mmCIF file of N, CA and C in Angstrom:
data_model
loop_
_atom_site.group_PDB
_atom_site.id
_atom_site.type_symbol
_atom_site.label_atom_id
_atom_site.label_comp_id
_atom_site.label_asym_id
_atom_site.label_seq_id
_atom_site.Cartn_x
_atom_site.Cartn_y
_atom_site.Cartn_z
ATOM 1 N N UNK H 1 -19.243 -63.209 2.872
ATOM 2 C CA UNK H 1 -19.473 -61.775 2.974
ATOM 3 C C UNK H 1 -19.596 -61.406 4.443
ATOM 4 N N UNK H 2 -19.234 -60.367 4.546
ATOM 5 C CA UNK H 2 -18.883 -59.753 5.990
ATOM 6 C C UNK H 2 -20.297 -58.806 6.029
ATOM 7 N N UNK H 3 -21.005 -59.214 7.093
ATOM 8 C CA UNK H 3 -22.301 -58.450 7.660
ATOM 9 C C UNK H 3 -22.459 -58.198 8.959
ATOM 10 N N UNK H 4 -22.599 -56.733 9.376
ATOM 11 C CA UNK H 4 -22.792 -56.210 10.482
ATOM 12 C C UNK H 4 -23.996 -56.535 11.218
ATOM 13 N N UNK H 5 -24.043 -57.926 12.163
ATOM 14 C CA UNK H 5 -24.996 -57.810 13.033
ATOM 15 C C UNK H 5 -26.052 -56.355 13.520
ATOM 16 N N UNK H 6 -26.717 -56.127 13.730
ATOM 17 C CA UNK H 6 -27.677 -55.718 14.538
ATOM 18 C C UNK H 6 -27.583 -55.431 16.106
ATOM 19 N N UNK H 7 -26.986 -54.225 16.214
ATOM 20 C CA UNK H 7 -26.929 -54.148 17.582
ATOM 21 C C UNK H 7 -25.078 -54.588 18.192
ATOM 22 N N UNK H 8 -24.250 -54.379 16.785
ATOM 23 C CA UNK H 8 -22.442 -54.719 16.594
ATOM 24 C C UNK H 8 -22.147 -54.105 16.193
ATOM 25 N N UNK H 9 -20.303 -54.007 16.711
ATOM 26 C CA UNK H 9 -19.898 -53.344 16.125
ATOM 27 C C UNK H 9 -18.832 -53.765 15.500
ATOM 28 N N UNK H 10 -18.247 -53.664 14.078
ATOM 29 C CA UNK H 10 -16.872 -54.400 13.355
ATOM 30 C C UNK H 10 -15.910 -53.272 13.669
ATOM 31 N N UNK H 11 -14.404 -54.403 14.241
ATOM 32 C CA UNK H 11 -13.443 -53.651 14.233
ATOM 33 C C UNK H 11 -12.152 -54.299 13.278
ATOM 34 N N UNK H 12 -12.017 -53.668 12.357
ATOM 35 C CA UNK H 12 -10.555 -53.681 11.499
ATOM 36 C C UNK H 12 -9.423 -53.567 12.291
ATOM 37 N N UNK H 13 -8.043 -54.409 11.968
ATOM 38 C CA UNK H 13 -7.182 -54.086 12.375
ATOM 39 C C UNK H 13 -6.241 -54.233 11.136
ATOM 40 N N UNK H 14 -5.200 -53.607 10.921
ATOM 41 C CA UNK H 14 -4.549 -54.206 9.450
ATOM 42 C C UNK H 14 -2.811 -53.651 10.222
ATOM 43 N N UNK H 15 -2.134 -54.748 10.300
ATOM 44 C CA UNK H 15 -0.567 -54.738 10.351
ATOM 45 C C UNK H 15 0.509 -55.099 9.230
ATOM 46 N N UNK H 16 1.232 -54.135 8.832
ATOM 47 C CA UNK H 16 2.540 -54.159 7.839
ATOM 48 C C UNK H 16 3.694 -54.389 8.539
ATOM 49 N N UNK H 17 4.443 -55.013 8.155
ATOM 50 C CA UNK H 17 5.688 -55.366 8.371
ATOM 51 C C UNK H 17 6.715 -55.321 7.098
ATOM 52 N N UNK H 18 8.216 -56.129 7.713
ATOM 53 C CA UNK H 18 8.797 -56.486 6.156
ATOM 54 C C UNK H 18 8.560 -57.662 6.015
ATOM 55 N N UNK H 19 8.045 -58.282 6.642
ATOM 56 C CA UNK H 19 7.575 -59.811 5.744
ATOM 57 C C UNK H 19 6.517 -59.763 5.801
ATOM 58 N N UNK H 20 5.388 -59.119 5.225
ATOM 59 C CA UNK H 20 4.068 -58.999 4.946
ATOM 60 C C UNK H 20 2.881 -58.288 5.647
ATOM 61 N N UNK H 21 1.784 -58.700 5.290
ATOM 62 C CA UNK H 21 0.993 -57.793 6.429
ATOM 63 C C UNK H 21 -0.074 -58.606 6.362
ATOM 64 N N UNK H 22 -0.668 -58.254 7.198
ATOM 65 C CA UNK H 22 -2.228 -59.283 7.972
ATOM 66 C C UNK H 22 -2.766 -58.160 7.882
ATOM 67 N N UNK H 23 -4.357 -58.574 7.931
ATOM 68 C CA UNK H 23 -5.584 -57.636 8.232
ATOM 69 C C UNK H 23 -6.361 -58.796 9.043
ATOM 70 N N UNK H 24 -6.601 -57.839 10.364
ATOM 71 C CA UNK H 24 -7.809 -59.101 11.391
ATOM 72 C C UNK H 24 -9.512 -58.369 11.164
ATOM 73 N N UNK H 25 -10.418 -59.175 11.085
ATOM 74 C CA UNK H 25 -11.750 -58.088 11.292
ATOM 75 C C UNK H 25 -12.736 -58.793 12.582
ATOM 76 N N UNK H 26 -12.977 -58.206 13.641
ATOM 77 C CA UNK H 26 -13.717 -58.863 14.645
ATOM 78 C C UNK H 26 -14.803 -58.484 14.731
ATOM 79 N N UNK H 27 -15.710 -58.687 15.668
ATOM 80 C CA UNK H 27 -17.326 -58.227 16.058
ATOM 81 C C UNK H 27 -16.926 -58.524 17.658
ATOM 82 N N UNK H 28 -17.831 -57.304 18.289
ATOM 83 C CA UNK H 28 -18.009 -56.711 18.965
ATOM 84 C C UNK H 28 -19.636 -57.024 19.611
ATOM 85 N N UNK H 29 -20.051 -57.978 19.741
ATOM 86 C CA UNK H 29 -21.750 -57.829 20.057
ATOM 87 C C UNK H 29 -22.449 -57.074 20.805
ATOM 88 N N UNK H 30 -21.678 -56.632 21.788
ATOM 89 C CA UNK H 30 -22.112 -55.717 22.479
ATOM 90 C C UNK H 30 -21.606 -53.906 22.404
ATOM 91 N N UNK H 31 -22.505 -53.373 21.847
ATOM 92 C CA UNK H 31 -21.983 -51.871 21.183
ATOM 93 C C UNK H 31 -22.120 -51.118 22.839
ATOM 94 N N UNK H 32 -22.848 -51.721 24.020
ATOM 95 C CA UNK H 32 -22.892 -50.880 24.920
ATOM 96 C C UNK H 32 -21.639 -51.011 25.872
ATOM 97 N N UNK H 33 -20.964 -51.632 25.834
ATOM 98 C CA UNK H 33 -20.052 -52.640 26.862
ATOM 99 C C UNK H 33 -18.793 -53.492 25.943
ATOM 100 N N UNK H 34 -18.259 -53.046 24.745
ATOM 101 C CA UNK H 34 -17.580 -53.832 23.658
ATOM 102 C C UNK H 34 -16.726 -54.450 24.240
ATOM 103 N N UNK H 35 -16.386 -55.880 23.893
ATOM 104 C CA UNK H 35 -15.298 -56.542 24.531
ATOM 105 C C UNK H 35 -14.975 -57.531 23.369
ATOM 106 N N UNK H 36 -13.257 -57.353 23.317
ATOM 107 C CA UNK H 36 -13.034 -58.245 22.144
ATOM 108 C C UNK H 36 -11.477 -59.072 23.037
ATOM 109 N N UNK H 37 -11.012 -60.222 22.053
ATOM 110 C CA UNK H 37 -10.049 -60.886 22.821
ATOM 111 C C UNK H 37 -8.678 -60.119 22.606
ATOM 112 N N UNK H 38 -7.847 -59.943 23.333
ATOM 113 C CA UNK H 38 -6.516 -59.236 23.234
ATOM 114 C C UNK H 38 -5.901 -59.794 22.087
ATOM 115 N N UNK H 39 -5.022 -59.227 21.457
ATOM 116 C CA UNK H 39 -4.419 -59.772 19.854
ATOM 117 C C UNK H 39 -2.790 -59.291 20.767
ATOM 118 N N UNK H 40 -2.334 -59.288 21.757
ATOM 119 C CA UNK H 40 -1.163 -59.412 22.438
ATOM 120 C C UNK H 40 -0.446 -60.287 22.221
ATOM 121 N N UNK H 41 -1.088 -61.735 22.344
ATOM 122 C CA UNK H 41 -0.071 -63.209 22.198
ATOM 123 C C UNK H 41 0.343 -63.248 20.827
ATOM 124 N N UNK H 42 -0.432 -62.652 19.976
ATOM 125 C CA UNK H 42 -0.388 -62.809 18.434
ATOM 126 C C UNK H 42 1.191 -61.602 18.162
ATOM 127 N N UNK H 43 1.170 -60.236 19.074
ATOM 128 C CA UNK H 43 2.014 -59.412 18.390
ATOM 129 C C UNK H 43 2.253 -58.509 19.694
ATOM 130 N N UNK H 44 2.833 -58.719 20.333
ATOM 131 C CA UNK H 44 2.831 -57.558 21.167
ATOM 132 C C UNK H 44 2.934 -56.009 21.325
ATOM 133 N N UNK H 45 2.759 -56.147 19.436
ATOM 134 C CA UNK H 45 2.605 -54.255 19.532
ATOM 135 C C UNK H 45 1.272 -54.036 18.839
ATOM 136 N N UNK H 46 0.769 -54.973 19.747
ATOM 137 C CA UNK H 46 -0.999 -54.628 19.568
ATOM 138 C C UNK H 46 -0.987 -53.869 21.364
ATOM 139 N N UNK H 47 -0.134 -53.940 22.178
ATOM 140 C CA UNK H 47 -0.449 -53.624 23.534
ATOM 141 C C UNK H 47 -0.845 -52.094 23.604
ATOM 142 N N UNK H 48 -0.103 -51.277 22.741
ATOM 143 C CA UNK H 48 -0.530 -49.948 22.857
ATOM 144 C C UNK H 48 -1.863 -49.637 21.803
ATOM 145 N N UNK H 49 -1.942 -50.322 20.691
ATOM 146 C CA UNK H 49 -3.111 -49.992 19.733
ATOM 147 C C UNK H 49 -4.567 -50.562 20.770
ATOM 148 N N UNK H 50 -4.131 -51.653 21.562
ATOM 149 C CA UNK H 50 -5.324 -51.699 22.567
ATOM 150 C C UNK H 50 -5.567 -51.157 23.403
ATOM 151 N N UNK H 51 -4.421 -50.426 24.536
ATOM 152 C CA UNK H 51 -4.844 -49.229 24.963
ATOM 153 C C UNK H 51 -5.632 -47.776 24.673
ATOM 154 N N UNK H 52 -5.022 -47.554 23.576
ATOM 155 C CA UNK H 52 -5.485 -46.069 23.015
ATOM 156 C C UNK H 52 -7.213 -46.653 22.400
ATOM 157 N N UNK H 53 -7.384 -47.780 22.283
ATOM 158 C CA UNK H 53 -8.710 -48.020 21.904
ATOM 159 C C UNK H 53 -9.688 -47.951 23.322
ATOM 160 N N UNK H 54 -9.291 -48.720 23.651
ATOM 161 C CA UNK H 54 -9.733 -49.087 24.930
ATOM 162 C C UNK H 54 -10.081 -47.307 25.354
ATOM 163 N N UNK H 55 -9.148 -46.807 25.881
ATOM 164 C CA UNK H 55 -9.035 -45.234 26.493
ATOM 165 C C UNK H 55 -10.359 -44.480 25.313
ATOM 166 N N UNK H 56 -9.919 -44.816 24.175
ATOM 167 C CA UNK H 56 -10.739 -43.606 22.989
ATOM 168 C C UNK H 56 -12.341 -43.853 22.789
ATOM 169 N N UNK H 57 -12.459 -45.779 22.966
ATOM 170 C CA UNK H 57 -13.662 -46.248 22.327
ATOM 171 C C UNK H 57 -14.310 -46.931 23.818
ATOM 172 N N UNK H 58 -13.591 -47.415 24.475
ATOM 173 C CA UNK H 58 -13.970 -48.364 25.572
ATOM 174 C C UNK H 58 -14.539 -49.253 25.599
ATOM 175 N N UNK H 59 -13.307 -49.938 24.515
ATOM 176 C CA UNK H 59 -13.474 -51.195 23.981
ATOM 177 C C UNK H 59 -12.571 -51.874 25.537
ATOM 178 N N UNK H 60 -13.219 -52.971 25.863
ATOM 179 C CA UNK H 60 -12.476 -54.220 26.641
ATOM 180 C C UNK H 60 -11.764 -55.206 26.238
ATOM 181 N N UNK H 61 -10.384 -55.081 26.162
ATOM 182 C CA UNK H 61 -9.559 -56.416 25.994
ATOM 183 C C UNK H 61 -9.512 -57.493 26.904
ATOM 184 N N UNK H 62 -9.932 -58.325 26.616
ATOM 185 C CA UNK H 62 -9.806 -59.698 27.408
ATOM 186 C C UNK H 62 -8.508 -60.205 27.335
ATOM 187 N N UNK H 63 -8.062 -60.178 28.387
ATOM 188 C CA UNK H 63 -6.463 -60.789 28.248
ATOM 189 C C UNK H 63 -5.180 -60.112 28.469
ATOM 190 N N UNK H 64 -5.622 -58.420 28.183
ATOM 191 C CA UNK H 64 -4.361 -57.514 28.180
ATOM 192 C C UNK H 64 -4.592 -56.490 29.499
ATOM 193 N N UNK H 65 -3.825 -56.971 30.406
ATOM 194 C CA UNK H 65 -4.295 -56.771 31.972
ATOM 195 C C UNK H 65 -3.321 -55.469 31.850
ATOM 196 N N UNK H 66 -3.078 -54.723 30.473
ATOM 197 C CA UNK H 66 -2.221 -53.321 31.161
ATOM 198 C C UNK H 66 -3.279 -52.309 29.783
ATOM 199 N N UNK H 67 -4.430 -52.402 30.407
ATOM 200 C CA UNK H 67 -5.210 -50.826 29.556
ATOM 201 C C UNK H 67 -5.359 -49.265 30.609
ATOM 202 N N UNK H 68 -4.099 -49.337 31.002
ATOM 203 C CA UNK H 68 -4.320 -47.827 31.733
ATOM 204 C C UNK H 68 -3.883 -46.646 30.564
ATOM 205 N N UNK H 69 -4.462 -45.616 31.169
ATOM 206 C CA UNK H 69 -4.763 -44.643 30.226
ATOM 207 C C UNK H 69 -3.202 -44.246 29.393
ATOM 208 N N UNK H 70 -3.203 -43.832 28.097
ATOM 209 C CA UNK H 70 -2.089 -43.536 27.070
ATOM 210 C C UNK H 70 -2.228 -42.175 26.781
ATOM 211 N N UNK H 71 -3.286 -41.653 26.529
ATOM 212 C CA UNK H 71 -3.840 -40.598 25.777
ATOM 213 C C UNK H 71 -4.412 -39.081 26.285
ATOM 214 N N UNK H 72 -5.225 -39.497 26.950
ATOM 215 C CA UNK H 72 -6.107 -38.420 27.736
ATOM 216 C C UNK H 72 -5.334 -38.070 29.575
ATOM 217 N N UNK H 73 -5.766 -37.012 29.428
ATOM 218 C CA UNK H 73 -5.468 -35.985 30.676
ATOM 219 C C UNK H 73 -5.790 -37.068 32.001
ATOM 220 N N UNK H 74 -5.085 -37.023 32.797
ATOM 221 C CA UNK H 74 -4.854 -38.044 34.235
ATOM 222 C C UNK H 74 -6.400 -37.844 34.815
ATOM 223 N N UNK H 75 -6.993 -36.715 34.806
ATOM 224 C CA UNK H 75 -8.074 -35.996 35.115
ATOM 225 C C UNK H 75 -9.504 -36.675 34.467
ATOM 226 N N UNK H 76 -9.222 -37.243 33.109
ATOM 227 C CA UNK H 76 -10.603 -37.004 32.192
ATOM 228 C C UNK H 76 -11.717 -38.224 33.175
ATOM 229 N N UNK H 77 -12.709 -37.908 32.985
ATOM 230 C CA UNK H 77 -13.467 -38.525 33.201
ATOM 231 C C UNK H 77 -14.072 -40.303 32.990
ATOM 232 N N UNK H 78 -13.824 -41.488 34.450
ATOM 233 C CA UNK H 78 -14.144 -42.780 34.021
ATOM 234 C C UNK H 78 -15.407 -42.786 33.280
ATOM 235 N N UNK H 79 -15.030 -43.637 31.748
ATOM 236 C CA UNK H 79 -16.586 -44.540 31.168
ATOM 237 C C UNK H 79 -16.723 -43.137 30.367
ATOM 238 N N UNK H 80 -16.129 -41.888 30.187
ATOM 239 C CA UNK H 80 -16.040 -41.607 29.192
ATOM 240 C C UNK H 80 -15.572 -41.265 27.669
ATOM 241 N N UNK H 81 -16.035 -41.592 26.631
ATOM 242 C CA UNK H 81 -14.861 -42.218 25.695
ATOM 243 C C UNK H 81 -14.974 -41.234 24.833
ATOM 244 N N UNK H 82 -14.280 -40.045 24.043
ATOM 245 C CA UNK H 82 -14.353 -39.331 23.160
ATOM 246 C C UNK H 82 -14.583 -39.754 21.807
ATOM 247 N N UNK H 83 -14.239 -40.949 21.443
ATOM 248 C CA UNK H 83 -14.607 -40.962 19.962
ATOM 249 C C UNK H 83 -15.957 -42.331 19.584
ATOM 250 N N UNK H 84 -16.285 -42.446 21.054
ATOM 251 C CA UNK H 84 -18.030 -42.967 20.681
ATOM 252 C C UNK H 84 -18.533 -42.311 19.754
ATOM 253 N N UNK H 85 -19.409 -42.920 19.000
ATOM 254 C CA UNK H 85 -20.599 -41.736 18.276
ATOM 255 C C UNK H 85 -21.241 -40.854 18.936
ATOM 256 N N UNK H 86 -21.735 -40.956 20.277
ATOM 257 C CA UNK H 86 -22.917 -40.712 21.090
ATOM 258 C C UNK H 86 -22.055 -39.793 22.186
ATOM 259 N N UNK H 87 -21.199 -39.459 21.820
ATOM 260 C CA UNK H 87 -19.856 -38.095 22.806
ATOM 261 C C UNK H 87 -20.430 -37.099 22.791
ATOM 262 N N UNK H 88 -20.794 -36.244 23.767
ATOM 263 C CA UNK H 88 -21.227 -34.788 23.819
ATOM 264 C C UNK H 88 -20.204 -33.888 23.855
ATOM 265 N N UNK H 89 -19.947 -33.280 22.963
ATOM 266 C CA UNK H 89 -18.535 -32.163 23.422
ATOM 267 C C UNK H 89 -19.419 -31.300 24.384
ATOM 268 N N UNK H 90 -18.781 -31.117 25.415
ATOM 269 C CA UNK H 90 -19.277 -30.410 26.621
ATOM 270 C C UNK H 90 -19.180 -28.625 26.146
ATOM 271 N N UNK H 91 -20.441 -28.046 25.784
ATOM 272 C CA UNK H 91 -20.387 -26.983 25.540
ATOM 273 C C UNK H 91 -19.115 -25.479 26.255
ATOM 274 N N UNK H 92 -18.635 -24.877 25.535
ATOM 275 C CA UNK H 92 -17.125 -24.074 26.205
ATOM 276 C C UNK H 92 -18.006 -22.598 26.336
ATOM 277 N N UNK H 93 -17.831 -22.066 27.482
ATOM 278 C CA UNK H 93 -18.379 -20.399 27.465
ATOM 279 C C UNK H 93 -16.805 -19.665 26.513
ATOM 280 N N UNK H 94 -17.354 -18.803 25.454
ATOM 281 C CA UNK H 94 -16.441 -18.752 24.672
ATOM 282 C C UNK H 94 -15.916 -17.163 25.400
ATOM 283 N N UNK H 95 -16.746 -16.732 26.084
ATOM 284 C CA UNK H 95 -16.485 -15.135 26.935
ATOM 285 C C UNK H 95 -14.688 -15.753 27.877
ATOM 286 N N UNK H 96 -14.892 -16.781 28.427
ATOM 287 C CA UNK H 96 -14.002 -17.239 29.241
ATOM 288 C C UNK H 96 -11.905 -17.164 28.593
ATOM 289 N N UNK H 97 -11.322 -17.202 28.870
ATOM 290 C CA UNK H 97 -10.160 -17.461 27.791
ATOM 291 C C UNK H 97 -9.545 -18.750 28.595
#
């Protein structure tokens, strides 16, 4: 049975193909700083699903020395990750257009 440490976080990955499909599930021990091993050597079209994680969650791949940004504005802000739990949407003055 699969149990969520204390202070972890589980990440699913599930790939289809035409000759079948895999599902990977990892842990994460550190929810402040996540770092998991690159799944690159395994498939190399994990390179962009680890970017956009990396960029969204700021998760750390060990191994995949190309996580520059995919997603977000050239602009957005380092070390901040929009789809943390703990994301503040930065309040909008709605008078403004």
């Amino acid at each position: 049975a699969w149990q969520a440490a204390s202070g972890a976080d589980d990440w699913a990955f599930s790939l289809a193909g035409q000759s079948g499909a895999v599902s990977l599930r990892v842990r994460a021990t550190d929810k402040a700083n996540p770092r998991l091993p690159s799944f690159t050597p395994i498939a190399v079209c994990f390179d962009w699903i680890e970017r956009e994680i990396h960029e969204l969650f700021g998760v750390e791949f060990d191994g995949n020395e190309d996580l520059r940004p995919l997603l977000l504005p050239d602009d957005w802000p380092k070390g901040v990750y929009p789809l943390r739990k703990n994301f503040v949407v930065p309040k909008r003055d709605s008078r403004k257009a």
